[in-house]
């Protein structure tokens, strides 16, 4: 990791490895803030963005275990805005060029991103990107309930269950949790996940007395080349006051701040031989590929990600590609757009966490270096 700091690709980075539930490696290098020369410490806080999705998925699955919902239940039974969907026809150039959906969106499809919903984040230039941004679907200053009302007016990108598209579905799941539980999303997370796991540094807003622990957020000087030397600080991303000022949107897809200590507590809750929040059968289900045969994950501008399926809350490595170590088969993982990344290998009973604050794509070269070196150090080849 030090080479990425020395080459000014990362300001600072914190890593940790579990073997079972035992912490066998933890290390910080570089700066939490380059400008003030604040060294990265184990207690620093990070914007985890899409790593929020794992916690949101856990919330849904806790409700499933209680019998309050079923994975293949139509989501419209709780969220009527998802009923009577229209779907864009192939090659559509207008929002009116649609046909009725052939099936209802299920809760499982929201969990595995096959619902047909879009995001308005990565697919620049497409009709749905333009529409989601014009309608301000991701507006942080509106509630999850308001978001559902906006989505009710928009078509799906494809028929539910027929393709994979990274989407706002996990924010929809956050609203589902509110409706089913009768609690606000942050309240449910606090009572059912964060408090039981003693994740006291994880929240939607960093309280004032902890703000000096929030690591600074950076981007590269060349957005087209993530390995280009040089960093610039992002003071107002994704909007002014993000993560330090309360807003209406409790984003289940990307709204949390956390620490490496808390993320390790979360990882331990998935490891055997100890207390877990979810039942063993549920954890096993999460880590199994949930996509239809012949379907894989892909991102606009990146294309298909070789060998990756998707479970309930994270990607599943079906066949290690050139960027994965061979030992990664069966791994469950996900990364946030700011550089936080977790992975669990049920086959080898190990887990890794890497946390940094550097805007880039979902597949970070430093994360794969860390993963490869971990497997090698533990003798898994």
XYZ file of C-alpha atoms in Angstrom:
381
model
C 0.000 0.000 0.000
C 2.904 2.325 0.634
C 3.763 2.418 -3.072
C 0.304 3.831 -3.847
C 0.871 6.572 -1.272
C 4.378 7.277 -2.581
C 3.047 7.543 -6.154
C 0.305 9.975 -4.993
C -2.466 7.629 -6.092
C -3.758 7.384 -2.519
C -3.383 9.896 0.300
C -3.588 7.208 2.936
C -4.966 3.720 3.389
C -5.943 1.396 6.233
C -6.040 -2.398 5.849
C -6.985 -5.362 8.029
C -7.318 -9.142 7.684
C -9.324 -11.673 9.683
C -8.636 -15.398 9.827
C -11.897 -16.626 11.208
C -12.663 -13.990 13.801
C -9.027 -13.380 14.724
C -7.399 -10.146 13.594
C -4.075 -11.191 12.045
C -3.171 -7.963 10.251
C -3.947 -4.272 10.686
C -1.942 -1.434 9.211
C -2.243 2.252 8.342
C -0.024 4.204 5.991
C -0.051 7.686 4.513
C -2.248 10.599 5.438
C -5.843 11.107 6.492
C -5.256 14.654 5.235
C -2.259 15.359 3.008
C -2.452 19.118 3.304
C -2.193 19.166 7.106
C 0.048 16.059 7.189
C -2.370 14.234 9.507
C -1.238 10.587 9.634
C -3.832 7.900 8.898
C -4.900 6.231 12.141
C -7.004 3.202 13.010
C -9.796 5.432 14.364
C -10.328 7.506 11.228
C -13.765 7.602 9.614
C -14.491 6.950 5.946
C -17.351 7.650 3.552
C -18.146 4.054 2.646
C -20.686 4.864 -0.097
C -21.758 1.563 -1.709
C -20.499 -0.520 1.191
C -23.706 0.736 2.809
C -25.511 -1.765 0.570
C -24.358 -4.755 2.618
C -25.903 -3.332 5.793
C -29.149 -2.470 3.983
C -29.324 -6.001 2.582
C -28.823 -7.389 6.087
C -31.733 -5.267 7.328
C -34.044 -6.736 4.682
C -32.897 -10.265 5.472
C -33.481 -9.786 9.203
C -37.098 -8.926 8.353
C -37.245 -11.998 6.116
C -36.065 -14.223 8.951
C -38.839 -12.808 11.126
C -41.404 -13.823 8.505
C -42.361 -10.241 7.683
C -41.497 -10.589 3.998
C -40.390 -13.192 1.456
C -37.642 -12.827 -1.119
C -39.845 -13.713 -4.083
C -42.744 -11.595 -2.864
C -43.715 -8.713 -5.183
C -42.246 -5.536 -3.709
C -45.379 -3.609 -4.720
C -47.231 -5.286 -1.837
C -45.267 -2.928 0.430
C -44.334 -0.225 -2.088
C -47.326 0.470 -4.361
C -45.242 2.875 -6.453
C -43.596 -0.202 -8.015
C -46.881 -1.569 -9.375
C -47.968 -1.557 -13.047
C -44.500 -0.902 -14.403
C -43.711 0.135 -17.950
C -40.426 -0.990 -19.558
C -38.408 0.804 -22.216
C -38.409 -1.001 -25.534
C -34.955 -1.919 -26.908
C -33.417 1.133 -28.570
C -36.018 3.509 -27.132
C -35.235 7.204 -27.560
C -38.246 8.492 -25.644
C -39.771 7.730 -22.244
C -43.030 7.029 -24.060
C -41.523 4.190 -26.078
C -42.476 1.488 -23.589
C -44.358 -1.747 -23.103
C -45.987 -3.238 -19.986
C -43.688 -5.183 -17.691
C -43.991 -8.939 -18.127
C -43.605 -9.558 -14.385
C -43.643 -7.817 -11.032
C -40.473 -6.666 -9.268
C -39.598 -9.010 -6.407
C -37.629 -8.229 -3.261
C -34.939 -10.681 -4.393
C -34.533 -8.713 -7.636
C -34.064 -5.504 -5.659
C -31.358 -7.240 -3.622
C -29.498 -8.587 -6.660
C -29.979 -5.587 -9.004
C -32.119 -7.352 -11.604
C -35.227 -5.243 -10.945
C -34.936 -3.070 -14.054
C -34.321 0.110 -12.040
C -31.439 2.404 -13.022
C -29.113 4.746 -11.101
C -28.280 7.871 -13.082
C -24.661 7.637 -11.965
C -22.519 5.685 -14.406
C -24.431 5.410 -17.683
C -23.583 8.872 -19.020
C -25.407 9.852 -22.196
C -28.203 7.302 -21.941
C -31.899 8.103 -21.822
C -32.214 6.761 -18.279
C -29.162 8.700 -17.054
C -30.669 11.911 -18.409
C -34.075 11.113 -16.944
C -32.837 10.166 -13.455
C -30.815 13.374 -13.278
C -33.569 15.616 -14.622
C -36.007 14.118 -12.122
C -33.357 14.345 -9.377
C -33.952 10.796 -8.220
C -30.797 10.907 -6.078
C -31.675 14.228 -4.430
C -30.230 14.014 -0.906
C -32.654 16.639 0.349
C -35.765 14.533 -0.255
C -36.887 11.516 1.752
C -36.968 7.870 0.722
C -40.768 8.148 0.528
C -40.441 11.116 -1.849
C -37.972 9.118 -3.963
C -40.540 6.357 -4.412
C -43.087 8.844 -5.722
C -40.572 10.053 -8.327
C -39.687 6.485 -9.366
C -43.386 5.658 -9.788
C -43.465 7.867 -12.885
C -40.389 6.384 -14.578
C -40.076 3.286 -16.789
C -37.742 0.381 -16.114
C -34.651 -0.214 -18.246
C -35.519 -3.883 -18.817
C -38.019 -6.504 -17.757
C -37.448 -7.602 -14.141
C -35.205 -10.624 -13.786
C -33.807 -10.530 -17.326
C -30.569 -8.533 -16.853
C -28.275 -6.984 -14.238
C -27.860 -3.240 -13.760
C -26.322 -1.530 -10.755
C -29.138 0.650 -9.527
C -30.990 2.645 -6.936
C -32.662 -0.596 -5.854
C -30.858 -0.612 -2.501
C -32.298 2.803 -1.659
C -35.683 1.320 -2.534
C -34.908 -1.473 -0.061
C -34.205 1.143 2.616
C -37.745 2.455 2.103
C -39.020 -1.130 2.205
C -37.398 -1.545 5.629
C -39.158 1.593 6.840
C -42.569 0.412 5.617
C -42.261 -3.148 6.916
C -40.697 -2.270 10.288
C -42.630 0.910 10.993
C -39.357 2.666 11.902
C -37.168 5.199 10.164
C -34.335 3.474 8.322
C -31.596 4.889 10.555
C -33.513 3.843 13.674
C -33.897 0.274 12.412
C -30.199 0.020 11.579
C -29.242 1.385 14.981
C -31.428 -1.019 16.928
C -30.994 -4.171 14.861
C -27.456 -4.017 13.421
C -25.221 -1.197 14.658
C -25.908 -1.483 18.405
C -25.769 -5.306 18.523
C -22.417 -5.280 16.708
C -21.078 -2.328 18.742
C -20.575 -0.342 15.518
C -20.539 2.965 17.350
C -18.722 4.903 14.609
C -21.195 4.052 11.831
C -23.865 6.630 10.995
C -25.383 8.759 8.252
C -23.974 11.963 9.782
C -20.637 12.410 11.547
C -21.349 14.121 14.879
C -19.444 17.304 15.566
C -17.191 15.768 18.212
C -15.946 13.173 15.679
C -15.444 15.392 12.644
C -11.707 15.705 13.191
C -11.586 11.928 12.586
C -13.219 12.090 9.125
C -10.533 11.397 6.521
C -10.318 13.872 3.652
C -11.725 12.841 0.292
C -9.599 13.017 -2.872
C -9.804 12.507 -6.610
C -7.054 11.938 -9.142
C -5.783 14.706 -11.371
C -6.737 12.655 -14.451
C -10.209 11.044 -14.221
C -9.418 8.847 -17.242
C -6.297 7.336 -15.667
C -6.691 6.119 -12.092
C -2.962 5.335 -11.868
C -1.893 8.863 -12.815
C 0.246 10.516 -10.132
C -1.431 13.382 -8.289
C -4.425 14.076 -6.040
C -6.848 16.923 -5.485
C -9.089 17.316 -2.448
C -12.866 17.092 -2.853
C -14.367 19.437 -0.289
C -17.965 19.473 -1.548
C -18.559 15.972 -2.873
C -21.097 14.604 -3.576
C -22.732 17.852 -2.341
C -21.767 20.619 0.118
C -21.953 19.414 3.692
C -22.240 15.747 2.735
C -21.949 13.372 5.717
C -21.568 16.204 8.251
C -24.992 17.847 7.822
C -28.271 15.958 8.354
C -30.317 15.512 5.175
C -33.697 13.930 4.465
C -32.357 11.036 2.369
C -31.180 8.075 4.469
C -29.483 6.401 1.531
C -29.402 2.630 1.848
C -27.250 2.525 -1.251
C -24.484 4.885 -0.221
C -25.169 7.024 2.827
C -23.055 5.687 5.682
C -19.769 6.712 7.256
C -17.826 4.044 9.148
C -14.436 3.053 10.545
C -12.205 0.053 9.988
C -13.003 -1.113 13.550
C -16.726 -1.115 12.778
C -16.247 -2.762 9.393
C -14.251 -5.542 11.032
C -17.132 -6.037 13.483
C -19.456 -6.322 10.502
C -17.157 -8.868 8.803
C -16.929 -10.939 11.999
C -20.726 -11.226 12.002
C -20.424 -13.283 8.797
C -17.665 -15.596 10.054
C -18.418 -18.976 11.665
C -17.727 -20.035 15.250
C -19.340 -17.077 16.961
C -22.468 -14.995 17.310
C -24.017 -13.794 14.055
C -26.938 -11.460 13.441
C -28.217 -13.551 10.554
C -28.857 -17.278 10.519
C -26.161 -19.467 8.935
C -28.512 -20.472 6.100
C -29.207 -16.799 5.317
C -25.487 -15.960 5.239
C -24.878 -18.883 2.888
C -27.684 -17.643 0.632
C -26.231 -14.127 0.539
C -22.929 -15.473 -0.736
C -24.460 -17.590 -3.526
C -24.932 -16.268 -7.046
C -28.537 -15.093 -7.441
C -28.421 -14.103 -11.130
C -30.270 -15.911 -13.916
C -28.189 -18.335 -15.994
C -26.103 -16.517 -18.572
C -26.280 -13.205 -16.708
C -23.247 -11.485 -15.191
C -22.436 -8.052 -13.850
C -21.288 -5.192 -16.079
C -20.786 -1.445 -15.798
C -21.141 1.282 -18.438
C -17.742 2.228 -19.829
C -16.163 -0.842 -18.238
C -18.181 -3.659 -19.747
C -18.650 -7.105 -18.294
C -16.700 -7.947 -15.152
C -15.343 -11.426 -15.937
C -16.253 -14.254 -13.632
C -18.503 -12.234 -11.324
C -22.039 -13.048 -10.301
C -24.065 -11.290 -7.630
C -25.525 -12.530 -4.366
C -27.675 -10.630 -1.885
C -25.667 -7.509 -1.125
C -22.376 -8.178 -2.897
C -20.609 -9.733 -5.869
C -19.688 -13.414 -5.976
C -16.517 -14.629 -7.698
C -17.610 -17.595 -9.798
C -14.438 -17.878 -11.857
C -11.292 -15.905 -10.936
C -10.214 -13.610 -13.762
C -6.787 -12.186 -14.519
C -7.197 -9.564 -11.772
C -8.298 -12.088 -9.130
C -5.978 -14.542 -7.399
C -7.019 -18.151 -8.166
C -7.842 -18.628 -4.474
C -10.639 -16.034 -4.760
C -13.161 -18.524 -6.151
C -16.370 -18.304 -4.127
C -15.466 -14.937 -2.611
C -18.190 -12.478 -1.555
C -17.201 -8.811 -1.923
C -18.047 -5.234 -2.787
C -16.338 -1.854 -3.034
C -17.421 1.746 -2.623
C -16.691 4.418 -5.176
C -14.393 6.225 -2.703
C -12.094 3.249 -2.242
C -13.502 1.265 0.682
C -13.610 -2.460 -0.068
C -14.454 -5.614 1.892
C -14.219 -9.257 0.889
C -15.006 -12.572 2.547
C -13.743 -15.995 1.481
C -16.014 -18.649 3.005
C -13.823 -21.328 1.414
C -10.702 -20.160 3.277
C -12.464 -18.612 6.298
C -10.750 -15.245 5.857
C -11.909 -11.677 5.312
C -10.174 -8.479 4.293
C -10.987 -4.790 4.660
C -9.342 -1.881 2.861
C -10.377 1.697 3.520
C -9.209 4.834 1.748
C -10.834 8.001 0.346
C -10.125 8.282 -3.346
C -12.828 8.713 -5.968
C -12.495 6.100 -8.711
C -14.165 3.108 -10.294
C -15.594 0.166 -8.348
C -12.678 -2.169 -9.088
C -9.642 -0.699 -7.399
C -6.176 -1.957 -8.436
C -4.824 -1.438 -4.917
C -7.665 -3.568 -3.507
C -6.753 -6.478 -5.751
C -3.072 -6.098 -4.824
C -4.035 -6.229 -1.148
C -6.238 -9.267 -1.718
C -3.604 -11.129 -3.752
C -0.883 -10.491 -1.185
C -3.203 -11.605 1.619
C -3.961 -14.935 -0.041
C -0.261 -15.475 -0.749
C 0.776 -14.609 2.812
C -1.755 -17.084 4.203
C -0.652 -19.824 1.823
C -3.775 -19.869 -0.391
C -2.725 -20.059 -4.050
